[in-house]
Amino acid sequence: MNKRLGNLHKDTRSSKQLTTRRYLAGLSFGPSSSVLAQLLDELALRHSEKKASSPFEPVIVHIDTDLSNTDGESPARKLLDEYRRVLSHATFECVPLNDVLSVKSVDWSTLPLDTSIPDEDPSARLRRMFDALPTLTSRTDVLRQLIRHLLLQKAQEHSCSALLLGHSTTALAALTLSEVANGRGFAVPLQVADGMTTICTYEAAESGAVQETSRLEFPVYYPLREIFRNELIQYIDLVPSLKEVVPVDQAGAAAGNSVVSHKDLSIEEVMTRYFDSVEEGYSGIVANVVRTTGKLERVPGNSFCGSCGMSLDAKGDSRWAGEIGDDAGDGPGAAGAGRLCYGCKRSIHG
């Protein structure tokens, strides 16, 4: 990981002077992101003890996806306090998902977000949007994209040099196939490989139409991309402070993978369970999925999806639609279907 962060520093360094290295890392409370947070905290301690080293300031952000209107402190905030206690050299922040409504990197006109009720509670508005999506896979897909958008915005607000995501080899393999299954195969290299991602900004014009106003490139890296999930679980067992806040029941995890029916699971969950189950016996195949994907060319795009932010396929959606064919879709937000990639069309309109 030190080598990967060193390469990241070289890629993003703009001056030979000792400048502060500030990275934002996403925390889901799972094994992978928790290990990433612990390693960043340890690096921050090491750099603080070296006077000749540039300052290292990790910012760890958890997106609280609980949209229920409960009074008092949320369970996520309480758990984050435990992380803050054992990892004292990093900055932690808990961000509610409804903050995503202020994100301008999403073309909200492409989503079934009903704004007809004035002064509506943001959480209630998001709940109604998710309820309007056709399937569980759609809701899981859109939720993951919104979390990514919100993390990217927070990284910019904190003046961070890059966004770090704690996906293991196993998680990246699952993400690769779930993205292909969701019809977003064209953008897999942009989603899975380390490097720059394009962030578009959208604003509503006087006519009411939403227009793209600016673009910027921002680095997204996966420092744990060459480590398997089981290896991370073993590492947690060796770090008492980390094991205290990340209880890992390996037997329970293995039992959870024995699913008879996938009817009530999203595509992403099916892929995650599959790769978790085959990782030990077929680790080479799992690793090859990620390595091969990392070698794919990151084709620069001229236009980008208003929902997920990935580049659109210049040759059209017909390559991904197959026998389904291209259609404009119907229902709320169908007018914005032309600004969506094929995967987001299917997620939003079914």
Short mmCIF file of C-alpha atoms in Angstrom, two decimals:
data_model
loop_
_atom_site.label_atom_id
_atom_site.label_comp_id
_atom_site.label_asym_id
_atom_site.label_seq_id
_atom_site.Cartn_x
_atom_site.Cartn_y
_atom_site.Cartn_z
CA MET A 1 0.00 0.00 0.00
CA ASN A 2 2.89 2.38 0.76
CA LYS A 3 4.11 1.90 -2.80
CA ARG A 4 0.67 2.67 -4.23
CA LEU A 5 0.32 5.80 -2.12
CA GLY A 6 3.82 6.80 -3.19
CA ASN A 7 2.83 6.46 -6.84
CA LEU A 8 -0.34 8.42 -6.12
CA HIS A 9 1.72 11.20 -4.54
CA LYS A 10 3.94 11.35 -7.63
CA ASP A 11 0.91 11.47 -9.92
CA THR A 12 -0.80 14.28 -8.02
CA ARG A 13 2.21 16.27 -6.82
CA SER A 14 2.36 19.74 -8.35
CA SER A 15 5.40 21.11 -6.50
CA LYS A 16 8.77 19.87 -5.29
CA GLN A 17 8.15 21.59 -1.97
CA LEU A 18 6.92 19.60 1.02
CA THR A 19 3.17 20.02 0.72
CA THR A 20 0.39 18.52 2.77
CA ARG A 21 -0.88 15.21 1.47
CA ARG A 22 -4.57 15.09 2.22
CA TYR A 23 -6.59 12.12 0.98
CA LEU A 24 -10.24 11.32 1.55
CA ALA A 25 -11.16 7.67 2.08
CA GLY A 26 -14.64 6.19 2.13
CA LEU A 27 -15.63 4.07 5.13
CA SER A 28 -18.49 1.57 4.95
CA PHE A 29 -17.55 -0.16 8.27
CA GLY A 30 -16.74 -3.33 6.30
CA PRO A 31 -13.40 -5.16 6.58
CA SER A 32 -11.76 -3.58 3.51
CA SER A 33 -12.55 0.07 4.19
CA SER A 34 -11.80 -0.40 7.91
CA VAL A 35 -8.34 -1.76 7.15
CA LEU A 36 -7.74 1.14 4.77
CA ALA A 37 -8.72 3.60 7.52
CA GLN A 38 -6.37 1.89 9.99
CA LEU A 39 -3.44 1.92 7.55
CA LEU A 40 -3.99 5.59 6.75
CA ASP A 41 -4.12 6.38 10.46
CA GLU A 42 -0.84 4.52 10.97
CA LEU A 43 0.79 6.41 8.09
CA ALA A 44 -0.38 9.70 9.57
CA LEU A 45 1.31 8.79 12.86
CA ARG A 46 4.56 7.87 11.10
CA HIS A 47 4.64 11.09 9.09
CA SER A 48 3.93 13.18 12.19
CA GLU A 49 7.06 11.73 13.81
CA LYS A 50 9.27 12.63 10.83
CA LYS A 51 10.16 16.30 10.62
CA ALA A 52 11.54 15.97 7.09
CA SER A 53 8.33 14.40 5.82
CA SER A 54 5.44 16.24 4.24
CA PRO A 55 2.31 16.34 6.43
CA PHE A 56 -0.08 13.44 5.87
CA GLU A 57 -3.73 14.14 6.70
CA PRO A 58 -6.25 11.36 5.98
CA VAL A 59 -9.93 12.28 6.06
CA ILE A 60 -12.22 9.28 6.61
CA VAL A 61 -15.85 9.78 5.58
CA HIS A 62 -18.80 7.49 6.20
CA ILE A 63 -22.01 8.10 4.24
CA ASP A 64 -24.97 7.33 6.52
CA THR A 65 -27.57 5.74 4.25
CA ASP A 66 -30.24 5.51 6.96
CA LEU A 67 -33.10 7.66 5.66
CA SER A 68 -35.46 7.00 8.56
CA ASN A 69 -36.54 10.05 10.54
CA THR A 70 -35.24 8.94 13.92
CA ASP A 71 -34.49 11.39 16.69
CA GLY A 72 -31.14 11.36 18.43
CA GLU A 73 -27.76 10.10 17.34
CA SER A 74 -27.78 7.53 14.55
CA PRO A 75 -26.10 4.11 14.99
CA ALA A 76 -23.61 5.07 12.28
CA ARG A 77 -22.44 8.13 14.22
CA LYS A 78 -22.04 6.07 17.38
CA LEU A 79 -19.97 3.47 15.55
CA LEU A 80 -17.88 6.19 13.92
CA ASP A 81 -17.09 7.53 17.40
CA GLU A 82 -15.56 4.13 18.17
CA TYR A 83 -13.40 4.35 15.05
CA ARG A 84 -12.40 7.88 16.03
CA ARG A 85 -11.37 6.61 19.46
CA VAL A 86 -9.05 3.83 18.20
CA LEU A 87 -7.77 5.68 15.11
CA SER A 88 -6.91 9.03 16.64
CA HIS A 89 -4.56 10.33 13.94
CA ALA A 90 -7.19 10.60 11.20
CA THR A 91 -10.10 12.98 10.78
CA PHE A 92 -13.52 11.32 10.71
CA GLU A 93 -16.80 12.65 9.39
CA CYS A 94 -20.27 11.15 9.14
CA VAL A 95 -22.29 12.56 6.24
CA PRO A 96 -26.03 11.87 5.84
CA LEU A 97 -27.05 10.59 2.43
CA ASN A 98 -29.57 13.40 1.99
CA ASP A 99 -26.62 15.80 1.57
CA VAL A 100 -26.33 14.34 -1.92
CA LEU A 101 -29.26 16.53 -2.98
CA SER A 102 -26.85 19.48 -3.00
CA VAL A 103 -24.40 17.68 -5.28
CA LYS A 104 -24.17 19.31 -8.70
CA SER A 105 -22.36 16.45 -10.42
CA VAL A 106 -25.72 14.68 -10.83
CA ASP A 107 -28.24 15.69 -13.48
CA TRP A 108 -31.25 15.33 -11.20
CA SER A 109 -33.66 15.70 -14.12
CA THR A 110 -32.66 12.18 -15.21
CA LEU A 111 -33.82 10.65 -11.91
CA PRO A 112 -37.40 10.22 -10.65
CA LEU A 113 -36.90 12.87 -7.97
CA ASP A 114 -40.26 14.51 -7.27
CA THR A 115 -39.82 18.15 -6.26
CA SER A 116 -43.52 19.02 -6.37
CA ILE A 117 -43.85 19.14 -2.57
CA PRO A 118 -42.29 22.38 -1.28
CA ASP A 119 -40.10 22.26 1.83
CA GLU A 120 -40.25 18.47 1.89
CA ASP A 121 -37.84 16.70 4.21
CA PRO A 122 -34.77 15.69 2.14
CA SER A 123 -34.79 12.15 3.55
CA ALA A 124 -38.44 11.71 2.62
CA ARG A 125 -37.74 13.00 -0.89
CA LEU A 126 -34.93 10.48 -1.35
CA ARG A 127 -37.09 7.66 0.02
CA ARG A 128 -39.79 8.43 -2.53
CA MET A 129 -37.17 8.49 -5.28
CA PHE A 130 -35.85 5.05 -4.31
CA ASP A 131 -39.41 3.72 -4.04
CA ALA A 132 -40.01 4.89 -7.62
CA LEU A 133 -37.14 2.77 -8.96
CA PRO A 134 -38.31 -0.50 -10.52
CA THR A 135 -36.19 -3.17 -8.79
CA LEU A 136 -33.92 -3.89 -5.85
CA THR A 137 -30.99 -3.99 -8.26
CA SER A 138 -31.93 -0.51 -9.48
CA ARG A 139 -32.06 0.88 -5.95
CA THR A 140 -28.71 -0.69 -5.03
CA ASP A 141 -27.11 0.59 -8.23
CA VAL A 142 -28.36 4.16 -7.86
CA LEU A 143 -27.44 4.23 -4.16
CA ARG A 144 -23.85 3.22 -4.92
CA GLN A 145 -23.58 5.91 -7.58
CA LEU A 146 -24.94 8.60 -5.25
CA ILE A 147 -22.47 7.60 -2.53
CA ARG A 148 -19.62 7.92 -5.03
CA HIS A 149 -20.83 11.38 -6.10
CA LEU A 150 -21.08 12.51 -2.49
CA LEU A 151 -17.60 11.21 -1.62
CA LEU A 152 -16.15 13.03 -4.62
CA GLN A 153 -17.81 16.26 -3.52
CA LYS A 154 -16.51 15.87 0.04
CA ALA A 155 -13.02 15.23 -1.30
CA GLN A 156 -13.15 18.53 -3.16
CA GLU A 157 -14.60 20.39 -0.16
CA HIS A 158 -11.74 19.17 2.03
CA SER A 159 -9.17 20.14 -0.65
CA CYS A 160 -8.03 16.53 -0.89
CA SER A 161 -5.60 15.34 -3.54
CA ALA A 162 -7.52 12.13 -4.28
CA LEU A 163 -10.39 9.88 -3.28
CA LEU A 164 -9.35 6.48 -1.91
CA LEU A 165 -11.79 3.57 -1.99
CA GLY A 166 -11.09 0.45 0.06
CA HIS A 167 -12.14 -2.21 -2.45
CA SER A 168 -10.21 -5.46 -2.20
CA THR A 169 -9.38 -7.67 -5.18
CA THR A 170 -12.51 -9.65 -4.39
CA ALA A 171 -14.72 -6.56 -4.26
CA LEU A 172 -13.31 -5.16 -7.50
CA ALA A 173 -13.95 -8.47 -9.28
CA ALA A 174 -17.55 -8.41 -8.07
CA LEU A 175 -17.90 -4.76 -9.11
CA THR A 176 -16.53 -5.54 -12.57
CA LEU A 177 -19.06 -8.25 -13.35
CA SER A 178 -21.98 -6.44 -11.72
CA GLU A 179 -21.26 -3.36 -13.84
CA VAL A 180 -21.20 -5.50 -16.98
CA ALA A 181 -24.43 -7.21 -15.93
CA ASN A 182 -26.01 -3.82 -15.27
CA GLY A 183 -25.19 -2.72 -18.83
CA ARG A 184 -22.31 -0.42 -17.96
CA GLY A 185 -19.52 -2.52 -19.43
CA PHE A 186 -18.16 0.29 -21.59
CA ALA A 187 -17.20 2.26 -18.47
CA VAL A 188 -15.71 -0.62 -16.44
CA PRO A 189 -12.09 0.61 -16.87
CA LEU A 190 -13.15 4.00 -15.50
CA GLN A 191 -14.98 2.42 -12.56
CA VAL A 192 -12.39 -0.17 -11.52
CA ALA A 193 -8.93 1.08 -12.54
CA ASP A 194 -6.84 3.68 -10.70
CA GLY A 195 -6.66 7.08 -12.33
CA MET A 196 -8.55 10.22 -13.18
CA THR A 197 -12.31 10.40 -13.34
CA THR A 198 -14.25 13.22 -14.98
CA ILE A 199 -16.66 15.17 -12.80
CA CYS A 200 -19.29 17.18 -14.67
CA THR A 201 -21.25 20.02 -13.10
CA TYR A 202 -24.88 20.62 -14.04
CA GLU A 203 -26.98 23.74 -13.59
CA ALA A 204 -30.57 24.58 -14.46
CA ALA A 205 -30.82 27.22 -17.18
CA GLU A 206 -33.41 30.01 -17.25
CA SER A 207 -35.53 27.88 -19.55
CA GLY A 208 -35.62 25.16 -16.91
CA ALA A 209 -33.47 22.76 -18.90
CA VAL A 210 -30.43 21.29 -17.17
CA GLN A 211 -27.11 22.00 -18.85
CA GLU A 212 -23.55 20.91 -18.23
CA THR A 213 -21.51 23.93 -17.13
CA SER A 214 -18.03 22.61 -16.32
CA ARG A 215 -15.77 19.57 -16.05
CA LEU A 216 -12.78 18.66 -13.94
CA GLU A 217 -10.53 15.64 -13.55
CA PHE A 218 -10.17 14.09 -10.10
CA PRO A 219 -8.06 11.06 -9.10
CA VAL A 220 -9.72 7.95 -7.65
CA TYR A 221 -7.51 5.13 -6.37
CA TYR A 222 -7.97 1.67 -4.84
CA PRO A 223 -4.93 1.11 -2.56
CA LEU A 224 -6.06 -2.41 -1.52
CA ARG A 225 -6.74 -3.64 -5.04
CA GLU A 226 -4.12 -6.43 -4.80
CA ILE A 227 -5.32 -7.85 -1.47
CA PHE A 228 -8.03 -10.49 -1.09
CA ARG A 229 -10.92 -10.08 1.31
CA ASN A 230 -9.91 -13.11 3.39
CA GLU A 231 -6.43 -11.65 3.81
CA LEU A 232 -7.96 -8.45 5.17
CA ILE A 233 -10.08 -10.44 7.62
CA GLN A 234 -6.95 -12.25 8.82
CA TYR A 235 -5.21 -8.89 9.24
CA ILE A 236 -8.07 -7.58 11.38
CA ASP A 237 -7.64 -10.59 13.68
CA LEU A 238 -4.03 -9.50 14.25
CA VAL A 239 -4.91 -5.90 15.18
CA PRO A 240 -6.84 -5.89 18.50
CA SER A 241 -7.94 -2.25 18.27
CA LEU A 242 -9.34 -2.83 14.78
CA LYS A 243 -10.98 -6.13 15.70
CA GLU A 244 -12.71 -4.33 18.55
CA VAL A 245 -14.66 -2.05 16.20
CA VAL A 246 -14.94 -4.42 13.21
CA PRO A 247 -16.34 -7.71 14.48
CA VAL A 248 -15.80 -10.25 11.73
CA ASP A 249 -17.68 -13.55 11.98
CA GLN A 250 -16.05 -15.66 9.29
CA ALA A 251 -18.34 -18.61 9.91
CA GLY A 252 -21.39 -16.40 9.62
CA ALA A 253 -20.05 -14.85 6.42
CA ALA A 254 -19.51 -18.28 4.90
CA ALA A 255 -22.99 -19.37 5.87
CA GLY A 256 -24.45 -16.22 4.39
CA ASN A 257 -22.99 -17.12 1.01
CA SER A 258 -25.04 -20.31 0.80
CA VAL A 259 -28.04 -18.85 -0.96
CA VAL A 260 -30.62 -21.08 -2.58
CA SER A 261 -32.58 -18.30 -4.30
CA HIS A 262 -31.30 -14.99 -5.64
CA LYS A 263 -34.79 -13.60 -6.15
CA ASP A 264 -34.51 -11.12 -3.29
CA LEU A 265 -30.92 -10.06 -3.97
CA SER A 266 -29.53 -7.34 -6.20
CA ILE A 267 -27.08 -8.22 -8.96
CA GLU A 268 -24.33 -6.53 -6.96
CA GLU A 269 -25.09 -8.67 -3.90
CA VAL A 270 -25.17 -11.85 -5.99
CA MET A 271 -21.75 -11.07 -7.47
CA THR A 272 -20.32 -10.15 -4.07
CA ARG A 273 -21.47 -13.42 -2.53
CA TYR A 274 -20.22 -15.40 -5.50
CA PHE A 275 -16.69 -14.00 -5.42
CA ASP A 276 -16.53 -14.27 -1.63
CA SER A 277 -17.34 -17.97 -1.97
CA VAL A 278 -14.83 -18.76 -4.76
CA GLU A 279 -12.00 -16.52 -3.58
CA GLU A 280 -10.21 -19.20 -1.56
CA GLY A 281 -10.37 -21.99 -4.12
CA TYR A 282 -9.95 -19.90 -7.28
CA SER A 283 -7.93 -16.90 -6.14
CA GLY A 284 -6.00 -16.78 -9.42
CA ILE A 285 -9.19 -16.41 -11.45
CA VAL A 286 -10.50 -13.68 -9.13
CA ALA A 287 -7.20 -11.80 -9.40
CA ASN A 288 -7.14 -12.15 -13.19
CA VAL A 289 -10.55 -10.50 -13.47
CA VAL A 290 -9.18 -7.39 -11.76
CA ARG A 291 -5.78 -7.41 -13.49
CA THR A 292 -7.31 -7.85 -16.93
CA THR A 293 -9.80 -5.07 -16.29
CA GLY A 294 -6.97 -2.81 -15.12
CA LYS A 295 -5.23 -3.30 -18.48
CA LEU A 296 -8.25 -2.19 -20.50
CA GLU A 297 -7.89 1.14 -22.22
CA ARG A 298 -9.58 4.06 -20.51
CA VAL A 299 -11.31 5.53 -23.55
CA PRO A 300 -11.79 9.29 -23.11
CA GLY A 301 -15.37 10.37 -23.62
CA ASN A 302 -16.88 13.51 -25.06
CA SER A 303 -20.18 13.11 -23.23
CA PHE A 304 -21.01 11.67 -19.85
CA CYS A 305 -23.96 10.03 -18.15
CA GLY A 306 -25.98 12.46 -16.06
CA SER A 307 -26.56 9.86 -13.35
CA CYS A 308 -23.45 7.70 -12.83
CA GLY A 309 -21.01 10.18 -14.41
CA MET A 310 -19.33 7.56 -16.60
CA SER A 311 -18.50 8.30 -20.24
CA LEU A 312 -21.10 7.37 -22.82
CA ASP A 313 -20.35 4.84 -25.54
CA ALA A 314 -19.76 6.80 -28.75
CA LYS A 315 -21.00 3.84 -30.80
CA GLY A 316 -24.37 3.84 -29.11
CA ASP A 317 -26.25 1.71 -26.62
CA SER A 318 -27.17 -0.99 -29.12
CA ARG A 319 -23.98 -2.89 -28.25
CA TRP A 320 -25.25 -3.31 -24.68
CA ALA A 321 -28.99 -3.52 -25.31
CA GLY A 322 -28.78 -6.82 -27.20
CA GLU A 323 -32.14 -8.25 -28.17
CA ILE A 324 -33.91 -5.81 -25.88
CA GLY A 325 -33.22 -3.02 -28.33
CA ASP A 326 -33.09 0.72 -27.75
CA ASP A 327 -36.16 2.48 -26.49
CA ALA A 328 -36.79 5.87 -25.00
CA GLY A 329 -38.44 4.42 -21.92
CA ASP A 330 -41.45 5.88 -20.22
CA GLY A 331 -42.44 7.20 -16.85
CA PRO A 332 -40.93 10.04 -14.81
CA GLY A 333 -37.61 11.29 -16.09
CA ALA A 334 -37.90 9.57 -19.47
CA ALA A 335 -37.19 12.86 -21.20
CA GLY A 336 -33.67 12.70 -19.80
CA ALA A 337 -33.02 9.17 -21.06
CA GLY A 338 -30.81 10.49 -23.85
CA ARG A 339 -28.41 11.83 -21.24
CA LEU A 340 -28.06 8.44 -19.57
CA CYS A 341 -25.82 5.48 -20.29
CA TYR A 342 -27.53 2.19 -21.10
CA GLY A 343 -26.98 0.85 -17.58
CA CYS A 344 -28.62 3.85 -15.93
CA LYS A 345 -31.53 3.74 -18.38
CA ARG A 346 -32.23 0.18 -17.29
CA SER A 347 -31.77 1.01 -13.60
CA ILE A 348 -34.01 4.07 -13.63
CA HIS A 349 -36.67 3.10 -16.16
CA GLY A 350 -36.56 -0.70 -15.96
#
